[in-house]
């Protein structure tokens, strides 16, 4: 009976793998077509200054818009795009769409704020990255001060040599750099001294229980003190409640992003809700 059970489990297991291989094959095929047909759109999520709750920036967040209208979150396909070597293409496309949008807003006289664009670890391995980014902005006539590049500690640590070159080049061109999901990577604090970052985003995992958890508050307090030492602007990710907003501003965090103000929304919604024509 024992053997039989083992056998049954075994066939079940292989069936599972076959199923999985088949699924991932179709998933990748479909994703490839989505890239070919450019089924991607950019959502924007506001950053506000905690003291005034004024709009001070926004993050460009990738979405797939299926032909049936369904909107798909990036968590489900960024990894696959990386594996399929398509993330560079899609990443540059995101930047292109952001610049296109910014140009339109600027031409129509809107008071635009800088847009933060996420980079993938794979993009960060390309020594031409900074030049490629600069070229996209130039093609739209957008000054670099309108774009902030978000990278993670892990990306920097994977190949410090290349990372340093890319970061220096980006800084020379006039781009600001934000260190994303801070506190979740494996980098040492010393690298904040080595690299000239501009913004530090405190990871959502420290914010989630910030009201009730004294340890998280102590961690965030330490992160903000470190950020100040290195002249970095602080942004809290994932603020969802008034209480979290209150604690974060008491701790001296400068800016915030989160569902408390808005989820990532379309460019049109940003325009209606946040942008004003400056005369
Ligand atoms: P991220 O860069 O850390 O982006 C912030 C994520 O936190 C977004 O998820 C946003 O919707 C979510 N978020 C913001 N406020 C709140 C909140 O109050 N509560 C909660 N629970 N979540 C909040 P999203 O849009 O699903 O993006 C997930 C990740 O996908 C991003 O994390 C980023 O790593 C990646 N990603 C998104 N767009 C791009 C892109 O264009 N290129 C690359 N390489 N990665 C991207
Ligand atoms: Mg980000
Ligand atoms: Mg983040
Ligand atoms: Mg995060």
GROMACS .gro file of C-alpha atoms in nm, residues 1-113:
model
  113
    1UNK     CA    1   0.000   0.000   0.000
    2UNK     CA    2   0.287   0.224   0.083
    3UNK     CA    3   0.448   0.167  -0.258
    4UNK     CA    4   0.122   0.233  -0.434
    5UNK     CA    5   0.086   0.559  -0.254
    6UNK     CA    6   0.439   0.657  -0.353
    7UNK     CA    7   0.366   0.572  -0.715
    8UNK     CA    8   0.047   0.772  -0.719
    9UNK     CA    9   0.226   1.067  -0.569
   10UNK     CA   10   0.498   1.034  -0.830
   11UNK     CA   11   0.265   1.040  -1.130
   12UNK     CA   12   0.074   1.326  -0.979
   13UNK     CA   13   0.403   1.510  -0.936
   14UNK     CA   14   0.521   1.462  -1.298
   15UNK     CA   15   0.182   1.559  -1.429
   16UNK     CA   16   0.216   1.875  -1.224
   17UNK     CA   17   0.550   1.955  -1.381
   18UNK     CA   18   0.428   1.884  -1.734
   19UNK     CA   19   0.134   2.107  -1.670
   20UNK     CA   20   0.364   2.375  -1.537
   21UNK     CA   21   0.602   2.356  -1.834
   22UNK     CA   22   0.308   2.378  -2.072
   23UNK     CA   23   0.161   2.672  -1.882
   24UNK     CA   24   0.487   2.862  -1.873
   25UNK     CA   25   0.538   2.793  -2.244
   26UNK     CA   26   0.203   2.948  -2.330
   27UNK     CA   27   0.254   3.224  -2.077
   28UNK     CA   28   0.587   3.319  -2.236
   29UNK     CA   29   0.448   3.299  -2.589
   30UNK     CA   30   0.163   3.523  -2.489
   31UNK     CA   31   0.393   3.767  -2.314
   32UNK     CA   32   0.616   3.780  -2.619
   33UNK     CA   33   0.315   3.874  -2.831
   34UNK     CA   34   0.216   4.133  -2.573
   35UNK     CA   35   0.559   4.294  -2.615
   36UNK     CA   36   0.534   4.278  -2.995
   37UNK     CA   37   0.191   4.440  -2.988
   38UNK     CA   38   0.293   4.683  -2.714
   39UNK     CA   39   0.012   4.590  -2.478
   40UNK     CA   40   0.174   4.792  -2.201
   41UNK     CA   41   0.063   5.111  -2.036
   42UNK     CA   42   0.203   5.326  -1.759
   43UNK     CA   43   0.016   5.412  -1.443
   44UNK     CA   44   0.130   5.690  -1.215
   45UNK     CA   45   0.123   5.706  -0.836
   46UNK     CA   46   0.164   6.045  -0.663
   47UNK     CA   47   0.433   6.130  -0.406
   48UNK     CA   48   0.332   6.402  -0.165
   49UNK     CA   49   0.525   6.615   0.079
   50UNK     CA   50   0.402   6.495   0.421
   51UNK     CA   51   0.397   6.843   0.574
   52UNK     CA   52   0.175   6.999   0.308
   53UNK     CA   53   0.037   6.694   0.126
   54UNK     CA   54   0.129   6.874  -0.197
   55UNK     CA   55   0.219   6.671  -0.503
   56UNK     CA   56   0.598   6.659  -0.538
   57UNK     CA   57   0.653   6.368  -0.774
   58UNK     CA   58   0.510   6.045  -0.904
   59UNK     CA   59   0.621   5.693  -0.981
   60UNK     CA   60   0.567   5.536  -1.322
   61UNK     CA   61   0.436   5.182  -1.271
   62UNK     CA   62   0.408   4.939  -1.557
   63UNK     CA   63   0.083   4.757  -1.634
   64UNK     CA   64  -0.015   4.518  -1.907
   65UNK     CA   65  -0.345   4.600  -2.068
   66UNK     CA   66  -0.481   4.284  -2.229
   67UNK     CA   67  -0.691   4.308  -2.543
   68UNK     CA   68  -0.998   4.222  -2.334
   69UNK     CA   69  -0.926   4.532  -2.126
   70UNK     CA   70  -0.798   4.344  -1.822
   71UNK     CA   71  -0.517   4.524  -1.637
   72UNK     CA   72  -0.233   4.302  -1.515
   73UNK     CA   73   0.015   4.392  -1.239
   74UNK     CA   74   0.390   4.383  -1.303
   75UNK     CA   75   0.466   4.137  -1.022
   76UNK     CA   76   0.324   3.862  -1.244
   77UNK     CA   77   0.538   3.932  -1.550
   78UNK     CA   78   0.852   4.139  -1.472
   79UNK     CA   79   1.043   3.823  -1.376
   80UNK     CA   80   0.940   3.652  -1.700
   81UNK     CA   81   1.039   3.956  -1.908
   82UNK     CA   82   1.380   3.943  -1.741
   83UNK     CA   83   1.415   3.572  -1.808
   84UNK     CA   84   1.310   3.619  -2.172
   85UNK     CA   85   1.556   3.903  -2.217
   86UNK     CA   86   1.278   4.148  -2.298
   87UNK     CA   87   1.301   4.370  -1.992
   88UNK     CA   88   1.546   4.611  -2.153
   89UNK     CA   89   1.311   4.668  -2.445
   90UNK     CA   90   1.007   4.709  -2.221
   91UNK     CA   91   1.200   4.924  -1.973
   92UNK     CA   92   1.305   5.170  -2.244
   93UNK     CA   93   0.948   5.169  -2.374
   94UNK     CA   94   0.827   5.274  -2.028
   95UNK     CA   95   1.073   5.563  -2.029
   96UNK     CA   96   0.960   5.655  -2.380
   97UNK     CA   97   0.595   5.661  -2.277
   98UNK     CA   98   0.674   5.869  -1.967
   99UNK     CA   99   0.869   6.125  -2.175
  100UNK     CA  100   0.589   6.137  -2.431
  101UNK     CA  101   0.339   6.207  -2.153
  102UNK     CA  102   0.560   6.469  -1.988
  103UNK     CA  103   0.611   6.646  -2.320
  104UNK     CA  104   0.237   6.659  -2.377
  105UNK     CA  105   0.174   6.796  -2.027
  106UNK     CA  106   0.451   7.054  -2.058
  107UNK     CA  107   0.325   7.170  -2.398
  108UNK     CA  108  -0.023   7.215  -2.256
  109UNK     CA  109   0.118   7.432  -1.978
  110UNK     CA  110   0.080   7.195  -1.683
  111UNK     CA  111   0.292   7.223  -1.370
  112UNK     CA  112   0.451   6.879  -1.404
  113UNK     CA  113   0.654   6.714  -1.129
   0.00000   0.00000   0.00000
